[in-house]
Short mmCIF file of C-alpha atoms (C1' of nucleotides) in Angstrom, two decimals:
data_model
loop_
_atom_site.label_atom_id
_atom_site.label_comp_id
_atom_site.label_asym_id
_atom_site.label_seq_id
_atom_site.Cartn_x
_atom_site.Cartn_y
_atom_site.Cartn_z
CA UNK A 256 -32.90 24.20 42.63
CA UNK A 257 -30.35 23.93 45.21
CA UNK A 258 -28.38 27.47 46.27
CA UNK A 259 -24.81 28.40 45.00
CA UNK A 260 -22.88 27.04 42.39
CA UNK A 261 -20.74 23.79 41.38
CA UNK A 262 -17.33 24.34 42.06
CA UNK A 263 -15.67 22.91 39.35
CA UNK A 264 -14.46 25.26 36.47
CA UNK A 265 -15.66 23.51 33.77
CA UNK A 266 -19.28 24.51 34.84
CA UNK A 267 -18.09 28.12 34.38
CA UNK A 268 -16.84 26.76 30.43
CA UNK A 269 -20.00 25.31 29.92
CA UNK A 270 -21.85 28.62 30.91
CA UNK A 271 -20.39 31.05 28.60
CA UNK A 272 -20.70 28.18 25.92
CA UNK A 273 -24.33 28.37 26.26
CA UNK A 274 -24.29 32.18 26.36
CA UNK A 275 -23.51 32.09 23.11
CA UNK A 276 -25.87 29.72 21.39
CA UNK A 277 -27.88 26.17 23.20
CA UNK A 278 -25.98 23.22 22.88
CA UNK A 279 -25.68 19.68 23.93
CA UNK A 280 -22.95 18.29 26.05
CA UNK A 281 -21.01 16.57 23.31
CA UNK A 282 -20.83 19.40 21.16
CA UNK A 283 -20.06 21.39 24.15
CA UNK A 284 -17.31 18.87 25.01
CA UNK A 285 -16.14 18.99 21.07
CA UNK A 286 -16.01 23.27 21.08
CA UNK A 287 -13.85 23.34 23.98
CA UNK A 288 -11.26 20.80 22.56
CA UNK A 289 -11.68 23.46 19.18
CA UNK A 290 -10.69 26.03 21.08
CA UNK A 291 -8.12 24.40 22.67
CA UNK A 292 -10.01 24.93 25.84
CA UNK A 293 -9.38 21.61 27.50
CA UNK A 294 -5.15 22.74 28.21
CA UNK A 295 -6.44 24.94 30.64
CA UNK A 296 -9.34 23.90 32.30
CA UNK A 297 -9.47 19.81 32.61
CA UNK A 298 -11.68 18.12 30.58
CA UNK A 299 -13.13 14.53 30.71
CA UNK A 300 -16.70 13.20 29.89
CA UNK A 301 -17.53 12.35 33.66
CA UNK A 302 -17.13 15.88 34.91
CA UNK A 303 -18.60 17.01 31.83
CA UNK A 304 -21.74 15.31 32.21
CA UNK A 305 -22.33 15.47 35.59
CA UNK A 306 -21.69 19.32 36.04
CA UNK A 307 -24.34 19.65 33.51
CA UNK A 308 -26.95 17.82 35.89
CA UNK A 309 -25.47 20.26 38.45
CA UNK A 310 -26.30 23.18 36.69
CA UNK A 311 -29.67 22.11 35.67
CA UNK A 312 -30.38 21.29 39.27
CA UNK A 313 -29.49 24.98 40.51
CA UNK A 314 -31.68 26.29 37.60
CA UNK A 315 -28.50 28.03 36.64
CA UNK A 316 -29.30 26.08 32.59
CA UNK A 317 -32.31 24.00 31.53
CA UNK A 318 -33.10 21.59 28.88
CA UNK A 319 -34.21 23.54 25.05
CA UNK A 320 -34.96 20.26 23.51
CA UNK A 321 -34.28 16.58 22.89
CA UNK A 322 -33.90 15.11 19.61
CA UNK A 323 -32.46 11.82 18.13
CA UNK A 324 -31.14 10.74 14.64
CA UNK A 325 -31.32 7.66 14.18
CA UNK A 326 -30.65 4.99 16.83
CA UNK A 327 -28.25 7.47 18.27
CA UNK A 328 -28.12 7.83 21.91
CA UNK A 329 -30.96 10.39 22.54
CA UNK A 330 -29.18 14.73 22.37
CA UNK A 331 -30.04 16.82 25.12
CA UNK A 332 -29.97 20.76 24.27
CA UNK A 333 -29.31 23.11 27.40
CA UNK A 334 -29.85 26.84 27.28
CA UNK A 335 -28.86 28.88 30.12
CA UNK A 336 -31.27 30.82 32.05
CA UNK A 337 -30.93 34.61 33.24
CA UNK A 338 -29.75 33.46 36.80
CA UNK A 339 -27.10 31.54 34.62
CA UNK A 340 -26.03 34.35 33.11
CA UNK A 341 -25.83 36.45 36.53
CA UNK A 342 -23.55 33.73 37.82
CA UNK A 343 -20.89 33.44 34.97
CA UNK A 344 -20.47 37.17 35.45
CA UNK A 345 -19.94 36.81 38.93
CA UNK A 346 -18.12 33.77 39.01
CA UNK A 347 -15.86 34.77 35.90
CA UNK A 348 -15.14 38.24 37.79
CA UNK A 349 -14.24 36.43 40.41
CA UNK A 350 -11.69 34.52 39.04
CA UNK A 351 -10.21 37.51 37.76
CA UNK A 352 -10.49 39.68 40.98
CA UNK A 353 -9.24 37.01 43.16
CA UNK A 354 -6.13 34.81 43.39
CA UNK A 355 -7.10 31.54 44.87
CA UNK A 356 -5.14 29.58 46.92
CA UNK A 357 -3.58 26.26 44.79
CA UNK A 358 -1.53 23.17 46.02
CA UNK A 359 0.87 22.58 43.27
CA UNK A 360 2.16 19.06 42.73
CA UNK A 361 5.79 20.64 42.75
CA UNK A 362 5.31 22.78 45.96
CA UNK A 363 3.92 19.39 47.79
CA UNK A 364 7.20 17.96 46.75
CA UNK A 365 9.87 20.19 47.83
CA UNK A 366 7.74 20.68 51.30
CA UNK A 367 8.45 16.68 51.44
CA UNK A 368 11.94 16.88 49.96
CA UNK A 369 14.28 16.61 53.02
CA UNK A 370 12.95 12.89 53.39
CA UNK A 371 15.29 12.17 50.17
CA UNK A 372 18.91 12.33 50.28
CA UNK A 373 20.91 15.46 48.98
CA UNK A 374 22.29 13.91 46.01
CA UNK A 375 19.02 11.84 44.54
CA UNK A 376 17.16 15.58 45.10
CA UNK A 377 20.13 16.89 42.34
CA UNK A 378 19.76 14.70 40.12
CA UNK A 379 15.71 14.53 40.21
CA UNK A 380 15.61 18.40 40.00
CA UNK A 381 18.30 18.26 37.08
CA UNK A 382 16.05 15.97 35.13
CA UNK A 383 12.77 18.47 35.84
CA UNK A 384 14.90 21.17 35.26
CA UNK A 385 15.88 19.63 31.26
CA UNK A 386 11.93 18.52 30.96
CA UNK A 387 10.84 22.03 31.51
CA UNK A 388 12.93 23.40 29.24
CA UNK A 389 12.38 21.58 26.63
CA UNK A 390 8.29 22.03 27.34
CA UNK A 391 9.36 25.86 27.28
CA UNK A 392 10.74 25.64 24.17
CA UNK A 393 7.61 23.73 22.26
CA UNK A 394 5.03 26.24 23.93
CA UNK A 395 6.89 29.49 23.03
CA UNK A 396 7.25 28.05 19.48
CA UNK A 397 3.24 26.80 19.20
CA UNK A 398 2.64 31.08 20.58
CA UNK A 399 4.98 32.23 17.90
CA UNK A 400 3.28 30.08 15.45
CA UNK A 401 -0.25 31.19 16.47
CA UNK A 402 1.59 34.94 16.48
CA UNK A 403 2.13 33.91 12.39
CA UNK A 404 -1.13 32.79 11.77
CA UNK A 405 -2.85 36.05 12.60
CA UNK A 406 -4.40 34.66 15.96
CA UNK A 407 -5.11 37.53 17.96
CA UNK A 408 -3.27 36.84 21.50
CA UNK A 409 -6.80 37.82 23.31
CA UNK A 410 -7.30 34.13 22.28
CA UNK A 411 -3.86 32.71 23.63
CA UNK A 412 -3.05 34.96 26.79
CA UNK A 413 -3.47 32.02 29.32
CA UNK A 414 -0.82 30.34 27.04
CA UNK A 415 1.22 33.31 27.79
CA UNK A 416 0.18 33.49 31.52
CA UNK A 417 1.32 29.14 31.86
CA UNK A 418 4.65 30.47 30.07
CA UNK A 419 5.30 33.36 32.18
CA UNK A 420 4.82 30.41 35.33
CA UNK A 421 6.90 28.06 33.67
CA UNK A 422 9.90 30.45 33.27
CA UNK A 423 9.72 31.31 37.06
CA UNK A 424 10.07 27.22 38.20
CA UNK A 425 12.53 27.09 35.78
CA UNK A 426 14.74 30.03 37.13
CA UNK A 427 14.22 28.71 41.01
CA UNK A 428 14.97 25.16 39.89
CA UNK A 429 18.12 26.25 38.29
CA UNK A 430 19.14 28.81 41.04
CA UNK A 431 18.33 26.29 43.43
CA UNK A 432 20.08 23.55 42.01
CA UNK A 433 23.27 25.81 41.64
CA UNK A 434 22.92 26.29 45.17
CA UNK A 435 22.92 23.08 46.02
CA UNK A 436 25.75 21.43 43.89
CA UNK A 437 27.84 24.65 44.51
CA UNK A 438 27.65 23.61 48.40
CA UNK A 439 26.03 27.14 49.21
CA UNK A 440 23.03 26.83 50.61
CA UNK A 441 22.50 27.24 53.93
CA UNK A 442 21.29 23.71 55.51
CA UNK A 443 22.78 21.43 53.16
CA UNK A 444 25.27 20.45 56.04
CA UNK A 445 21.75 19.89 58.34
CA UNK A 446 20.40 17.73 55.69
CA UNK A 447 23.85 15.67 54.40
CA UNK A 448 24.13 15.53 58.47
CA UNK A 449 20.46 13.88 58.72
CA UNK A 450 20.80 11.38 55.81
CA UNK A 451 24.18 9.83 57.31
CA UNK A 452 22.54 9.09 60.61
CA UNK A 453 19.00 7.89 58.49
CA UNK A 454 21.43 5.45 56.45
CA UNK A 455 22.91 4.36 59.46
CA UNK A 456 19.63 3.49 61.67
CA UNK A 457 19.80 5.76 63.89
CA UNK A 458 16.07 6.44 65.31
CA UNK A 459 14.47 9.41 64.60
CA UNK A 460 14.14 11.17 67.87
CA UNK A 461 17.53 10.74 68.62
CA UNK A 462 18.98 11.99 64.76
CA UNK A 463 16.79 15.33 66.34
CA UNK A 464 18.87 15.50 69.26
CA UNK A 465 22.15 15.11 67.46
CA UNK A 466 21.23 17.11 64.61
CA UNK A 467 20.15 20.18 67.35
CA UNK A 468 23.67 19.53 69.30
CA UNK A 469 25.95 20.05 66.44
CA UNK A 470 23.84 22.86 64.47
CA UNK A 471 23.11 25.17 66.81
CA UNK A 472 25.30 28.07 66.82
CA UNK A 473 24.42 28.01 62.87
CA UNK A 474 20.69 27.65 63.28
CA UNK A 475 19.38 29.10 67.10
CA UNK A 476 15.83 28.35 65.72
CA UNK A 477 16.97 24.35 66.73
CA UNK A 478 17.08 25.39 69.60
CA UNK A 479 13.22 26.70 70.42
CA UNK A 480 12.33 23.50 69.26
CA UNK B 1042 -4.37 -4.84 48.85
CA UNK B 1043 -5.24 -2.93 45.44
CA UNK B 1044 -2.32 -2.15 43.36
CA UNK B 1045 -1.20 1.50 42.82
CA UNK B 1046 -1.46 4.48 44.94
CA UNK B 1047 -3.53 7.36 46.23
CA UNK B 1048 -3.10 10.04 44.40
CA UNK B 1049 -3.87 12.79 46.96
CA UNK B 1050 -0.71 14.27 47.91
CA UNK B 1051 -1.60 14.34 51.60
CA UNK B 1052 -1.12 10.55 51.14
CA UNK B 1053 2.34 11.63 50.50
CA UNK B 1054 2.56 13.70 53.57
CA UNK B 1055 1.34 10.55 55.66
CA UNK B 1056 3.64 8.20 54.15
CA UNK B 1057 6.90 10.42 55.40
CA UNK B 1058 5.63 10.81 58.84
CA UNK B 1059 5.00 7.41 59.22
CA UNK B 1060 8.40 6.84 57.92
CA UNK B 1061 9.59 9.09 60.92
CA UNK B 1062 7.51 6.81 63.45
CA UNK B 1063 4.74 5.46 64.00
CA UNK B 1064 1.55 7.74 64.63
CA UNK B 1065 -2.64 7.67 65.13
CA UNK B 1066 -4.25 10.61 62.32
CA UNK B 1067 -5.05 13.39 64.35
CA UNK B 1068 -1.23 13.39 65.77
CA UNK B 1069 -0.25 13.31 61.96
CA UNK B 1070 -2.87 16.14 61.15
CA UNK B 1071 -1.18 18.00 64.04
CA UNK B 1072 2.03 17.64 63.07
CA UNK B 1073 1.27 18.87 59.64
CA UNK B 1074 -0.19 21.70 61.04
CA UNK B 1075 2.73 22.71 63.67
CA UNK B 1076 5.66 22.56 60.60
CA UNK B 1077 3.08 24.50 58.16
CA UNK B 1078 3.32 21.96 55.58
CA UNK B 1079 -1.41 22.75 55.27
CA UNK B 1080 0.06 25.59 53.46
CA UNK B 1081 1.98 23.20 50.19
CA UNK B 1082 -0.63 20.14 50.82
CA UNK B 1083 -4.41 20.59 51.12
CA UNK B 1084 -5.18 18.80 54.83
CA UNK B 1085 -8.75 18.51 56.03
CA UNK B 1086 -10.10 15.46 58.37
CA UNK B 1087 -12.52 13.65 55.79
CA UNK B 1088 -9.83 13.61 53.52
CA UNK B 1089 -6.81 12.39 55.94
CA UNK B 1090 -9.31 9.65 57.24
CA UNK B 1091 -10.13 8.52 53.92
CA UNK B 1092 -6.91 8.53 52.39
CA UNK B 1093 -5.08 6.55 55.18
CA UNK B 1094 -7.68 4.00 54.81
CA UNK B 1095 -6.74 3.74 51.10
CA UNK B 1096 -2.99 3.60 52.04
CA UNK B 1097 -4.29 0.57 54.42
CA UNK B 1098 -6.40 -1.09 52.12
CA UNK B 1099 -3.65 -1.04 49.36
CA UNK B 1100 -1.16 -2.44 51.92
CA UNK B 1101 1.30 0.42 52.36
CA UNK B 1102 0.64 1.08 56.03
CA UNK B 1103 -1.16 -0.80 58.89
CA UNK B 1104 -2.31 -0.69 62.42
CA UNK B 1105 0.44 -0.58 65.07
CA UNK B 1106 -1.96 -0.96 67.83
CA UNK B 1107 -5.21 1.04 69.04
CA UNK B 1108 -5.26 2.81 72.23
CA UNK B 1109 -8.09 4.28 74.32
CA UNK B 1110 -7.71 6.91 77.23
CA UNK B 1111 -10.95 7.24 79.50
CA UNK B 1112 -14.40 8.00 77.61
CA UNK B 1113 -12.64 9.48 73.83
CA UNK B 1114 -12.57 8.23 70.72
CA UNK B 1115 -10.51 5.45 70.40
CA UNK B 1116 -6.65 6.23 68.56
CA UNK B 1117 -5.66 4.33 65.92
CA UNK B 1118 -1.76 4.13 65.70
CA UNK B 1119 -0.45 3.18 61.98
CA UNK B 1120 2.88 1.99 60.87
CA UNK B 1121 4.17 2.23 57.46
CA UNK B 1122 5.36 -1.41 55.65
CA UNK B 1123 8.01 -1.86 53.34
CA UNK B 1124 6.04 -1.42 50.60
CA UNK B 1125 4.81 2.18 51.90
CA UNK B 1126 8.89 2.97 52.41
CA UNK B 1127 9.32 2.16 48.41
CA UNK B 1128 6.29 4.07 47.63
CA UNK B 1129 7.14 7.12 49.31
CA UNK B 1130 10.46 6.92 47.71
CA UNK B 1131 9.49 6.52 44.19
CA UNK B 1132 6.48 8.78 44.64
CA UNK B 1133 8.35 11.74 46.13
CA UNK B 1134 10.75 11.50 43.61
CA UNK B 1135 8.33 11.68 40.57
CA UNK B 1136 6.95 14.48 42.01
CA UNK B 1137 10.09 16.02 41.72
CA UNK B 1138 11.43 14.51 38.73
CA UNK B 1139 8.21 15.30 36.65
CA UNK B 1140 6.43 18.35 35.56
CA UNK B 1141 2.89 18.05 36.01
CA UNK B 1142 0.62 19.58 34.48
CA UNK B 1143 -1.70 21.97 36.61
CA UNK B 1144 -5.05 24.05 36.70
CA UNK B 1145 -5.14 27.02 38.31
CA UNK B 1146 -7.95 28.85 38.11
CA UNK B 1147 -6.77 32.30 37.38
CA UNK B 1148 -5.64 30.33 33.83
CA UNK B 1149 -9.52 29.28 33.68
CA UNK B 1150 -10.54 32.79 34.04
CA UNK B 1151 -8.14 34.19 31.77
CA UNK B 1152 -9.16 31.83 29.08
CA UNK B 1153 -12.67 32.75 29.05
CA UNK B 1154 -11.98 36.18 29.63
CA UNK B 1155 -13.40 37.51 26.58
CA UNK B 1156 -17.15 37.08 27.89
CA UNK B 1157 -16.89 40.04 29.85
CA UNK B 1158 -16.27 43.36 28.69
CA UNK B 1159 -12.89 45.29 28.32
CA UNK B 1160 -13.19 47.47 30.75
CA UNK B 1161 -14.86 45.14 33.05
CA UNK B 1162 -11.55 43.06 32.67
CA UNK B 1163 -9.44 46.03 33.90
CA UNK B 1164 -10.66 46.73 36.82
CA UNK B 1165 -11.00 43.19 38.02
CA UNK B 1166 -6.99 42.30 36.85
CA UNK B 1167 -6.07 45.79 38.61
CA UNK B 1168 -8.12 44.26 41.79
CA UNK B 1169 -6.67 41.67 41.73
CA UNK B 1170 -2.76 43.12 40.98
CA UNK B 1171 -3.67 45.14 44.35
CA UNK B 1172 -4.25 41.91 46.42
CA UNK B 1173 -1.23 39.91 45.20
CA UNK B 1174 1.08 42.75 46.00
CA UNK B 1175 -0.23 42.86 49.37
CA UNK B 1176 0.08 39.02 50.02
CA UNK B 1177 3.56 39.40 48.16
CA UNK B 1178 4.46 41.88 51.21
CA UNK B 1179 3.04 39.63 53.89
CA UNK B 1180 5.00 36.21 52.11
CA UNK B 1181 8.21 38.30 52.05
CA UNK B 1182 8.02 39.40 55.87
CA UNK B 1183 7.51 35.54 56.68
CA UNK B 1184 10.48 34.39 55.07
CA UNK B 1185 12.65 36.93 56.65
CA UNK B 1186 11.11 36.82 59.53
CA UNK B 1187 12.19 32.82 59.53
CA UNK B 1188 15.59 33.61 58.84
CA UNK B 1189 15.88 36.08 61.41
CA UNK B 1190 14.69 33.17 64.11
CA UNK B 1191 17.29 31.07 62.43
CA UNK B 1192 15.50 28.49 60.58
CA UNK B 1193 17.33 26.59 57.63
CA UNK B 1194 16.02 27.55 54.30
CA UNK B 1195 15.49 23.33 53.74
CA UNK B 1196 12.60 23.70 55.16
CA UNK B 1197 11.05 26.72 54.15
CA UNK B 1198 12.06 26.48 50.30
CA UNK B 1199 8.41 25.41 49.45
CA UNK B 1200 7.40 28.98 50.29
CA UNK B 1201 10.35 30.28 48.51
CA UNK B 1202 9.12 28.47 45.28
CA UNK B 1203 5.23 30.09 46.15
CA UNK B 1204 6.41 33.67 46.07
CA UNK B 1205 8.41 32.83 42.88
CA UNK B 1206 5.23 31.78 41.48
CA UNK B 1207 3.44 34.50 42.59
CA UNK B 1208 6.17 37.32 41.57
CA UNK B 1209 5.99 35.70 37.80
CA UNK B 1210 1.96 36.55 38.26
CA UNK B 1211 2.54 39.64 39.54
CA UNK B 1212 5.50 41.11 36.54
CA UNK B 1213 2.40 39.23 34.26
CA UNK B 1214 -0.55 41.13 35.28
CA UNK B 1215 0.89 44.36 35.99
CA UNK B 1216 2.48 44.20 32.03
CA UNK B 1217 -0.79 42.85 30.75
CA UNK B 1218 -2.87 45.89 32.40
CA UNK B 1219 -0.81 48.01 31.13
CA UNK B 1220 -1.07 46.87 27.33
CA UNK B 1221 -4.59 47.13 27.93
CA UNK B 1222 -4.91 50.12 29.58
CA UNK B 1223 -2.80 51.77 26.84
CA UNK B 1224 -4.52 50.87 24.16
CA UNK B 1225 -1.60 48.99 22.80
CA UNK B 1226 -2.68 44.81 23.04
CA UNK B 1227 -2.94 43.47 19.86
CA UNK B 1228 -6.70 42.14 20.03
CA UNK B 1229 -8.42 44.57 22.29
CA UNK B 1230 -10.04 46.50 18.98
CA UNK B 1231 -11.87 43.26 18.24
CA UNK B 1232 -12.33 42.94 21.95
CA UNK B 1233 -14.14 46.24 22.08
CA UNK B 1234 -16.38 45.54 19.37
CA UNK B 1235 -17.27 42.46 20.28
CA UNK B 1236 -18.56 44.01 23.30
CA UNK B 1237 -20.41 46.56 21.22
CA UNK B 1238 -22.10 44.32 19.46
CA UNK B 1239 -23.05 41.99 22.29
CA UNK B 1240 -24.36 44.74 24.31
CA UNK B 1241 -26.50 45.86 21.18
CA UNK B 1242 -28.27 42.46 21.30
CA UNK B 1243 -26.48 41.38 18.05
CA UNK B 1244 -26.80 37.28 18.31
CA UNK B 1245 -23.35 35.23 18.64
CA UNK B 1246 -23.23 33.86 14.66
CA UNK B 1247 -24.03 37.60 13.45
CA UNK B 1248 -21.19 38.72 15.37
CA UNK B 1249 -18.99 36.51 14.33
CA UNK B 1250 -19.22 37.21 10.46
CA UNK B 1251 -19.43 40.93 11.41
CA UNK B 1252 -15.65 40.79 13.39
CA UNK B 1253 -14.48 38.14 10.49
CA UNK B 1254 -15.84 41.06 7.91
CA UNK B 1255 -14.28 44.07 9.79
CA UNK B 1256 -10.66 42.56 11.02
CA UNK B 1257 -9.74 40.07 8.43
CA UNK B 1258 -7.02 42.13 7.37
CA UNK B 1259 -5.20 42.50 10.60
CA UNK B 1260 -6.02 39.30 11.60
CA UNK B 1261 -5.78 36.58 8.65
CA UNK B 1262 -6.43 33.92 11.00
CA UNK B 1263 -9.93 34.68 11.14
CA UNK B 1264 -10.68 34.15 7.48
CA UNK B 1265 -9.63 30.24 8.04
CA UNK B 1266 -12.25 29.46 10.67
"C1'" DC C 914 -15.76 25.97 91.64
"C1'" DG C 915 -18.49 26.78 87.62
"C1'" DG C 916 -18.54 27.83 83.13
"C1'" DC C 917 -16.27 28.60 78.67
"C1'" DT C 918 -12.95 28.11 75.26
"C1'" DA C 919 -9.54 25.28 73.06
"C1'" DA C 920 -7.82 20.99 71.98
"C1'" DT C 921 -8.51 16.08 71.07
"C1'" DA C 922 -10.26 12.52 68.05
"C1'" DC C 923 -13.02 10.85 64.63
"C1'" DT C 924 -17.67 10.18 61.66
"C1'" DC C 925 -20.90 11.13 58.15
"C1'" DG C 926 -23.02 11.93 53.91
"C1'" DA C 927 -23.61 14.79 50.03
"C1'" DC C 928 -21.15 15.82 46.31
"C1'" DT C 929 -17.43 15.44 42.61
"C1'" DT C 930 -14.16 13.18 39.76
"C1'" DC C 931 -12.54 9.94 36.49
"C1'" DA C 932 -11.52 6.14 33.57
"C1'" DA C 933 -13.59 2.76 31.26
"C1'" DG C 934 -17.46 0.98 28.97
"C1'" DT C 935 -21.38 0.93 25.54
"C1'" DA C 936 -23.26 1.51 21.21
"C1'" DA C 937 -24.37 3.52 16.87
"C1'" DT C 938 -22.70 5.88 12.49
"C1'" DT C 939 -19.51 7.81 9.15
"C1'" DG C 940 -15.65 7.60 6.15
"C1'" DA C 941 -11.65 5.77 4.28
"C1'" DT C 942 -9.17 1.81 2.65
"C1'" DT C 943 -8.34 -2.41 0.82
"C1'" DA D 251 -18.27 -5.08 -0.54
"C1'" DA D 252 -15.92 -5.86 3.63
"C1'" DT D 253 -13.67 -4.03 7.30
"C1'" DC D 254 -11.58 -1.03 10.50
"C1'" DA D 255 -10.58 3.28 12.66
"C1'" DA D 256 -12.53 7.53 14.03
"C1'" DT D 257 -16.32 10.16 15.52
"C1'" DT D 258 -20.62 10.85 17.87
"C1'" DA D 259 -23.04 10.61 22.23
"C1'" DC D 260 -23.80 9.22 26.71
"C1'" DT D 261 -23.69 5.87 31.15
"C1'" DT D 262 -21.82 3.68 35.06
"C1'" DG D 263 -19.65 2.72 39.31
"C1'" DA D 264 -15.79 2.96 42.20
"C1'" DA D 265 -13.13 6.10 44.42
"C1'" DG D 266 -12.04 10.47 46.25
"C1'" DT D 267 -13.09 15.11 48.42
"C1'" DC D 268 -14.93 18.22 51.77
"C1'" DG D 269 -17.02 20.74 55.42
"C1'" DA D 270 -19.89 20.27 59.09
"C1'" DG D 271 -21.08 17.66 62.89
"C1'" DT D 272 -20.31 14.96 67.38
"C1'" DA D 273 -18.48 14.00 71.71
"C1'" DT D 274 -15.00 14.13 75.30
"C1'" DT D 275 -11.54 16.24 78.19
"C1'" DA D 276 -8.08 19.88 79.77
"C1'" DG D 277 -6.98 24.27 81.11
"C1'" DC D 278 -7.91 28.71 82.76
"C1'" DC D 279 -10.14 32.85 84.45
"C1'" DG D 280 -12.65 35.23 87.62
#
DNA sequence: CGGCTAATACTCGACTTCAAGTAATTGATT
DNA sequence: AATCAATTACTTGAAGTCGAGTATTAGCCG
């Protein structure tokens, strides 16, 4: 019965599942797909199965029975237990209360970006920026259709909440992107600057020492360096 | 020499460097650290270690020589190959190129929300509006403060896409709260009752035919499940 | 000059993740 | 009646992640 809990969200999924009635892990697995559960917290058998052993090894669920139909593989029923429940209250607050630091996949990109030249950046950017919107598009029309079916949006706000994120990259990709093929952001000379010495083969430390002669009455912070 | 690539970002991050020049880890965890990119890539030791052995192993870098000073650990220098220049390329530029799709775990919470009680949900969300307007404030002072010192946006446009992020969370919240707080989000009568009924001990199936029964007009979904 | 913190440099092992594999049963189609 | 895809249900192993631990040296303060 080891202390704390697993770390990965799905245990928190499989909690309130088993809140509501015992299950076993397929039919948990199944449920969450239902409820179209798996789009926002990941989902894969693995995982699955192994935060279940997890759980059972903090005491935080235990097995209700075992049955078998059949030569079926063998089903394993959990319930959870009342320091089970304790925890998906506390962890679920949690998640609410507090925003947790993430690492988007886009974020470690652009932090990366001034190793690629100015003009592949545009056109990569330019293709992300006609992908999103066209992912924009399909979500807002799968929350209008849910909207027509009578869904209640207490069952699609983190659709919303994905949407509301998706607008924002969209707006900085296209502001950004204006910037940049407009010529006005500041440090596009810097960069244009440091892929004409990289194409060249100039070394490293030295395109640093060129780059800090000629650019700094525009940028001081070269300087400090 | 396995095929493919890590797919830990920080891989990423230690590809570019060693693009740069050549480098042992802890320099290239150092350097990580000094131009803040441990804020946009996840860095810790066991994971550097392990992923530049992978990088290694599948042929994109390789020692450059190992070095020893007195009684320390002994420094491994890498190099990256040709192979690691054309994966950096093509890898950086997917990232860019390609919307991925992402986890965050405020989109976990929000999805299994409705296990905890209305106003249990308010106060957490209004927590938790408090907190991202603070680290808004703090984010904001940073990037001015880097402009003041003169640093090119190029290299602080990672934390420019991070506060759009979080600004999009922010409008989201705040305008969620207050559709809750007024009474006027489609949803939060069922919400309510739920909770009554869940509080009163009513079991999970019972409750569901008793909100089917009670809101089938204003929600015709309900009927089809 | 002695002691204490910070920096340097890497190791370890417990834990988690994930895709692919296995194997039986149901249902639809020819 | 044969067959073939889809569904049910779980297992495995290779790889990846992470924080804590270890050990040395440099710098600094009184």
């Amino acid at each position: 019965m080891a202390a704390g809990r697993p770390t990965n969200p799905l245990a928190l999924a499989v909690l309130t599942l088993l809140v509501e009635r015992p299950m076993h892990p397929y039919e948990m697995s199944s449920t969450l797909k239902e409820r179209s559960k798996q789009e926002s917290i990941k989902l894969n058998f693995g995982s699955l199965y192994s935060v279940i052993d997890s759980l059972a090894k903090r005491g935080l669920i235990e097995v209700h029975e075992t049955t078998r139909e059949g030569k079926r593989p063998e089903r394993t029923v959990y319930t959870v237990t009342d320091a089970g429940r304790t925890t998906m209250v506390d962890w679920l607050s949690e998640l609410l209360r507090t925003p947790a630091k993430e690492f988007p996949q886009f974020e470690a990109g652009l932090s990366l970006m001034p190793a690629l030249g100015v003009d592949d950046v545009i056109s990569l950017l330019q293709r992300r920026l006609e992908q999103l919107r066209r992912e924009q598009e399909v979500g807002r029309r799968m929350l209008q259709q849910a909207d027509e079916m009578g869904l209640p949006r207490l069952f699609v706000i983190e659709h919303e909440y994905e949407l509301a994120l998706q607008s924002a990259e969209i707006e900085f990709v296209a502001r950004f992107l204006d910037e940049l093929t407009s010529g006005t952001f500041p440090g596009i000379g810097i960069w244009r600057r440091m892929d004409e010495l990289r194409t060249a083969g100039v070394p490293t430390d030295q395109i640093d020492t060129t780059i800090q002669e000629e650019f700094k009455e525009d940028f001081p912070w070269l300087n400090k360096q």
